[in-house]
PDB file of C-alpha atoms in Angstrom:
ATOM      1  CA  UNK A   1      51.726 -37.802 -96.522  1.00  0.00           C
ATOM      2  CA  UNK A   2      54.021 -37.412 -99.508  1.00  0.00           C
ATOM      3  CA  UNK A   3      55.013 -34.090-101.027  1.00  0.00           C
ATOM      4  CA  UNK A   4      52.957 -34.605-104.182  1.00  0.00           C
ATOM      5  CA  UNK A   5      49.886 -35.610-102.140  1.00  0.00           C
ATOM      6  CA  UNK A   6      50.289 -32.620 -99.820  1.00  0.00           C
ATOM      7  CA  UNK A   7      50.660 -30.308-102.832  1.00  0.00           C
ATOM      8  CA  UNK A   8      47.573 -31.694-104.581  1.00  0.00           C
ATOM      9  CA  UNK A   9      45.516 -31.370-101.385  1.00  0.00           C
ATOM     10  CA  UNK A  10      46.755 -27.778-100.937  1.00  0.00           C
ATOM     11  CA  UNK A  11      45.645 -26.839-104.455  1.00  0.00           C
ATOM     12  CA  UNK A  12      42.302 -28.587-103.916  1.00  0.00           C
ATOM     13  CA  UNK A  13      41.762 -26.607-100.685  1.00  0.00           C
ATOM     14  CA  UNK A  14      42.119 -23.422-102.735  1.00  0.00           C
ATOM     15  CA  UNK A  15      39.783 -24.664-105.448  1.00  0.00           C
ATOM     16  CA  UNK A  16      42.575 -24.610-108.034  1.00  0.00           C
ATOM     17  CA  UNK A  17      42.963 -27.074-110.886  1.00  0.00           C
ATOM     18  CA  UNK A  18      46.121 -29.148-110.373  1.00  0.00           C
ATOM     19  CA  UNK A  19      48.050 -28.408-113.568  1.00  0.00           C
ATOM     20  CA  UNK A  20      51.575 -29.818-113.920  1.00  0.00           C
ATOM     21  CA  UNK A  21      53.142 -26.418-113.368  1.00  0.00           C
ATOM     22  CA  UNK A  22      50.976 -25.584-110.346  1.00  0.00           C
ATOM     23  CA  UNK A  23      51.728 -28.981-108.822  1.00  0.00           C
ATOM     24  CA  UNK A  24      55.471 -28.519-109.362  1.00  0.00           C
ATOM     25  CA  UNK A  25      55.469 -25.073-107.746  1.00  0.00           C
ATOM     26  CA  UNK A  26      53.139 -26.188-104.941  1.00  0.00           C
ATOM     27  CA  UNK A  27      55.480 -29.043-104.108  1.00  0.00           C
ATOM     28  CA  UNK A  28      58.369 -26.587-103.783  1.00  0.00           C
ATOM     29  CA  UNK A  29      56.243 -24.415-101.506  1.00  0.00           C
ATOM     30  CA  UNK A  30      54.425 -26.911 -99.265  1.00  0.00           C
ATOM     31  CA  UNK A  31      55.682 -30.365-100.226  1.00  0.00           C
ATOM     32  CA  UNK A  32      57.627 -30.831 -97.001  1.00  0.00           C
ATOM     33  CA  UNK A  33      54.942 -29.294 -94.778  1.00  0.00           C
ATOM     34  CA  UNK A  34      57.114 -26.328 -93.789  1.00  0.00           C
ATOM     35  CA  UNK A  35      56.101 -22.683 -94.191  1.00  0.00           C
ATOM     36  CA  UNK A  36      57.976 -20.599 -96.757  1.00  0.00           C
ATOM     37  CA  UNK A  37      58.632 -16.953 -97.575  1.00  0.00           C
ATOM     38  CA  UNK A  38      59.632 -16.707-101.223  1.00  0.00           C
ATOM     39  CA  UNK A  39      59.974 -14.130-103.908  1.00  0.00           C
ATOM     40  CA  UNK A  40      58.943 -14.966-107.451  1.00  0.00           C
ATOM     41  CA  UNK A  41      62.616 -14.938-108.386  1.00  0.00           C
ATOM     42  CA  UNK A  42      63.659 -17.304-105.589  1.00  0.00           C
ATOM     43  CA  UNK A  43      60.845 -19.741-106.425  1.00  0.00           C
ATOM     44  CA  UNK A  44      61.817 -19.590-110.092  1.00  0.00           C
ATOM     45  CA  UNK A  45      65.431 -20.407-109.143  1.00  0.00           C
ATOM     46  CA  UNK A  46      64.223 -23.397-107.090  1.00  0.00           C
ATOM     47  CA  UNK A  47      62.102 -24.589-110.005  1.00  0.00           C
ATOM     48  CA  UNK A  48      65.163 -24.825-112.246  1.00  0.00           C
ATOM     49  CA  UNK A  49      66.180 -27.919-110.294  1.00  0.00           C
ATOM     50  CA  UNK A  50      62.947 -29.762-111.108  1.00  0.00           C
ATOM     51  CA  UNK A  51      61.773 -31.702-114.142  1.00  0.00           C
ATOM     52  CA  UNK A  52      58.934 -29.243-114.786  1.00  0.00           C
ATOM     53  CA  UNK A  53      60.183 -26.139-116.586  1.00  0.00           C
ATOM     54  CA  UNK A  54      58.307 -22.927-115.868  1.00  0.00           C
ATOM     55  CA  UNK A  55      58.964 -19.370-116.957  1.00  0.00           C
ATOM     56  CA  UNK A  56      59.380 -16.499-114.513  1.00  0.00           C
ATOM     57  CA  UNK A  57      56.095 -15.053-115.823  1.00  0.00           C
ATOM     58  CA  UNK A  58      54.349 -18.342-115.003  1.00  0.00           C
ATOM     59  CA  UNK A  59      55.799 -18.240-111.491  1.00  0.00           C
ATOM     60  CA  UNK A  60      54.443 -14.702-110.990  1.00  0.00           C
ATOM     61  CA  UNK A  61      51.019 -15.644-112.363  1.00  0.00           C
ATOM     62  CA  UNK A  62      50.876 -18.813-110.275  1.00  0.00           C
ATOM     63  CA  UNK A  63      51.830 -17.005-107.067  1.00  0.00           C
ATOM     64  CA  UNK A  64      49.074 -14.459-107.741  1.00  0.00           C
ATOM     65  CA  UNK A  65      46.593 -17.308-108.303  1.00  0.00           C
ATOM     66  CA  UNK A  66      47.684 -18.943-105.031  1.00  0.00           C
ATOM     67  CA  UNK A  67      47.120 -15.627-103.215  1.00  0.00           C
ATOM     68  CA  UNK A  68      43.705 -15.086-104.810  1.00  0.00           C
ATOM     69  CA  UNK A  69      42.739 -18.619-103.756  1.00  0.00           C
ATOM     70  CA  UNK A  70      43.700 -17.825-100.139  1.00  0.00           C
ATOM     71  CA  UNK A  71      46.586 -20.301-100.100  1.00  0.00           C
ATOM     72  CA  UNK A  72      49.265 -17.640 -99.599  1.00  0.00           C
ATOM     73  CA  UNK A  73      49.624 -14.029 -98.540  1.00  0.00           C
ATOM     74  CA  UNK A  74      51.662 -11.397-100.325  1.00  0.00           C
ATOM     75  CA  UNK A  75      53.850  -9.330 -98.012  1.00  0.00           C
ATOM     76  CA  UNK A  76      55.080  -6.120 -99.605  1.00  0.00           C
ATOM     77  CA  UNK A  77      58.357  -5.015 -98.040  1.00  0.00           C
ATOM     78  CA  UNK A  78      58.709  -1.900-100.131  1.00  0.00           C
ATOM     79  CA  UNK A  79      57.179  -0.726-103.364  1.00  0.00           C
ATOM     80  CA  UNK A  80      59.405  -2.967-105.456  1.00  0.00           C
ATOM     81  CA  UNK A  81      59.810  -6.142-103.359  1.00  0.00           C
ATOM     82  CA  UNK A  82      57.094  -8.675-102.582  1.00  0.00           C
ATOM     83  CA  UNK A  83      57.381 -11.898-100.636  1.00  0.00           C
ATOM     84  CA  UNK A  84      54.838 -14.683-100.713  1.00  0.00           C
ATOM     85  CA  UNK A  85      54.081 -16.462 -97.450  1.00  0.00           C
ATOM     86  CA  UNK A  86      52.531 -19.936 -97.210  1.00  0.00           C
ATOM     87  CA  UNK A  87      51.483 -19.209 -93.625  1.00  0.00           C
ATOM     88  CA  UNK A  88      48.128 -17.442 -93.969  1.00  0.00           C
ATOM     89  CA  UNK A  89      47.221 -16.613 -90.361  1.00  0.00           C
ATOM     90  CA  UNK A  90      47.807 -13.080 -89.059  1.00  0.00           C
ATOM     91  CA  UNK A  91      51.392 -12.785 -87.857  1.00  0.00           C
ATOM     92  CA  UNK A  92      54.235 -10.236 -87.949  1.00  0.00           C
ATOM     93  CA  UNK A  93      57.448 -10.495 -89.934  1.00  0.00           C
ATOM     94  CA  UNK A  94      61.081  -9.522 -89.590  1.00  0.00           C
ATOM     95  CA  UNK A  95      62.708  -8.182 -92.746  1.00  0.00           C
ATOM     96  CA  UNK A  96      66.487  -8.585 -92.555  1.00  0.00           C
ATOM     97  CA  UNK A  97      67.834  -5.661 -94.598  1.00  0.00           C
ATOM     98  CA  UNK A  98      71.371  -7.043 -94.952  1.00  0.00           C
ATOM     99  CA  UNK A  99      70.305 -10.434 -96.374  1.00  0.00           C
ATOM    100  CA  UNK A 100      66.930  -9.391 -97.862  1.00  0.00           C
ATOM    101  CA  UNK A 101      65.194 -12.247 -96.035  1.00  0.00           C
ATOM    102  CA  UNK A 102      61.707 -12.296 -94.574  1.00  0.00           C
ATOM    103  CA  UNK A 103      61.034 -14.461 -91.510  1.00  0.00           C
ATOM    104  CA  UNK A 104      58.191 -14.837 -89.049  1.00  0.00           C
ATOM    105  CA  UNK A 105      58.408 -12.709 -85.899  1.00  0.00           C
ATOM    106  CA  UNK A 106      56.961 -13.926 -82.597  1.00  0.00           C
ATOM    107  CA  UNK A 107      53.283 -12.938 -82.713  1.00  0.00           C
ATOM    108  CA  UNK A 108      52.846 -13.440 -78.967  1.00  0.00           C
ATOM    109  CA  UNK A 109      55.261 -10.547 -78.328  1.00  0.00           C
ATOM    110  CA  UNK A 110      53.404  -8.062 -80.541  1.00  0.00           C
ATOM    111  CA  UNK A 111      50.766  -5.792 -79.046  1.00  0.00           C
ATOM    112  CA  UNK A 112      48.594  -3.559 -81.192  1.00  0.00           C
ATOM    113  CA  UNK A 113      46.526  -1.408 -78.853  1.00  0.00           C
ATOM    114  CA  UNK A 114      44.257   0.138 -81.461  1.00  0.00           C
ATOM    115  CA  UNK A 115      43.827   0.769 -85.147  1.00  0.00           C
ATOM    116  CA  UNK A 116      42.750   4.071 -86.640  1.00  0.00           C
ATOM    117  CA  UNK A 117      39.091   4.441 -87.532  1.00  0.00           C
ATOM    118  CA  UNK A 118      38.551   3.279 -91.096  1.00  0.00           C
ATOM    119  CA  UNK A 119      36.653   5.369 -93.630  1.00  0.00           C
ATOM    120  CA  UNK A 120      32.904   4.870 -93.901  1.00  0.00           C
ATOM    121  CA  UNK A 121      31.946   1.810 -95.900  1.00  0.00           C
ATOM    122  CA  UNK A 122      35.332   0.160 -95.459  1.00  0.00           C
ATOM    123  CA  UNK A 123      36.496  -2.751 -93.283  1.00  0.00           C
ATOM    124  CA  UNK A 124      39.990  -3.843 -92.274  1.00  0.00           C
ATOM    125  CA  UNK A 125      40.884  -6.911 -94.316  1.00  0.00           C
ATOM    126  CA  UNK A 126      44.349  -7.495 -92.878  1.00  0.00           C
ATOM    127  CA  UNK A 127      47.064  -5.738 -90.902  1.00  0.00           C
ATOM    128  CA  UNK A 128      50.618  -6.366 -92.078  1.00  0.00           C
ATOM    129  CA  UNK A 129      53.426  -5.769 -89.609  1.00  0.00           C
ATOM    130  CA  UNK A 130      56.934  -5.836 -91.076  1.00  0.00           C
ATOM    131  CA  UNK A 131      59.745  -5.028 -88.653  1.00  0.00           C
ATOM    132  CA  UNK A 132      62.850  -4.012 -90.587  1.00  0.00           C
ATOM    133  CA  UNK A 133      66.154  -5.075 -89.033  1.00  0.00           C
ATOM    134  CA  UNK A 134      69.723  -3.926 -89.653  1.00  0.00           C
ATOM    135  CA  UNK A 135      72.947  -4.431 -87.767  1.00  0.00           C
ATOM    136  CA  UNK A 136      73.393  -1.958 -84.924  1.00  0.00           C
TER     137      UNK A 136
END
C-alpha cells in the first residue's frame, strides 16, 4: 500500500473528510506505516518539506481533529508540552528529559495492581503512564 493510500484509508477510518492539508499531514504521520510521537511544532517542521503548505495553527487544529476522531492520542508530558501518538492502544511511554523525546516503553513490563476508586458517576477512560528519564 502506498503512503497516500494508507493516509486516505486512515482518515476514512476516523470518519474525516480527506482535505489536501489533512492528507498531507496524515501522510507524514502514517504514510510509511510506522508509529509516531510528534509535537505540533515537529509536525509543522516536517510539513515545510512538502508541497502542501500548512500553518502551525492548522497543524494544531488537525492534530486535535485526529484525536477527536480516535486516530491519535494526546500525551501530556507537563502542563505546557503535548505529544501526539499514532499508536492508540493502551501503552506506557518514556519521556527522555535531555532530548525532549517521547518513545514507547515496554507494556509487558508494566504492572498496575489497582487504580483508585473513581468518583460516583465517572468511569476511567484511559490511564496514561509517562516514565520520565534523565541521565544518572
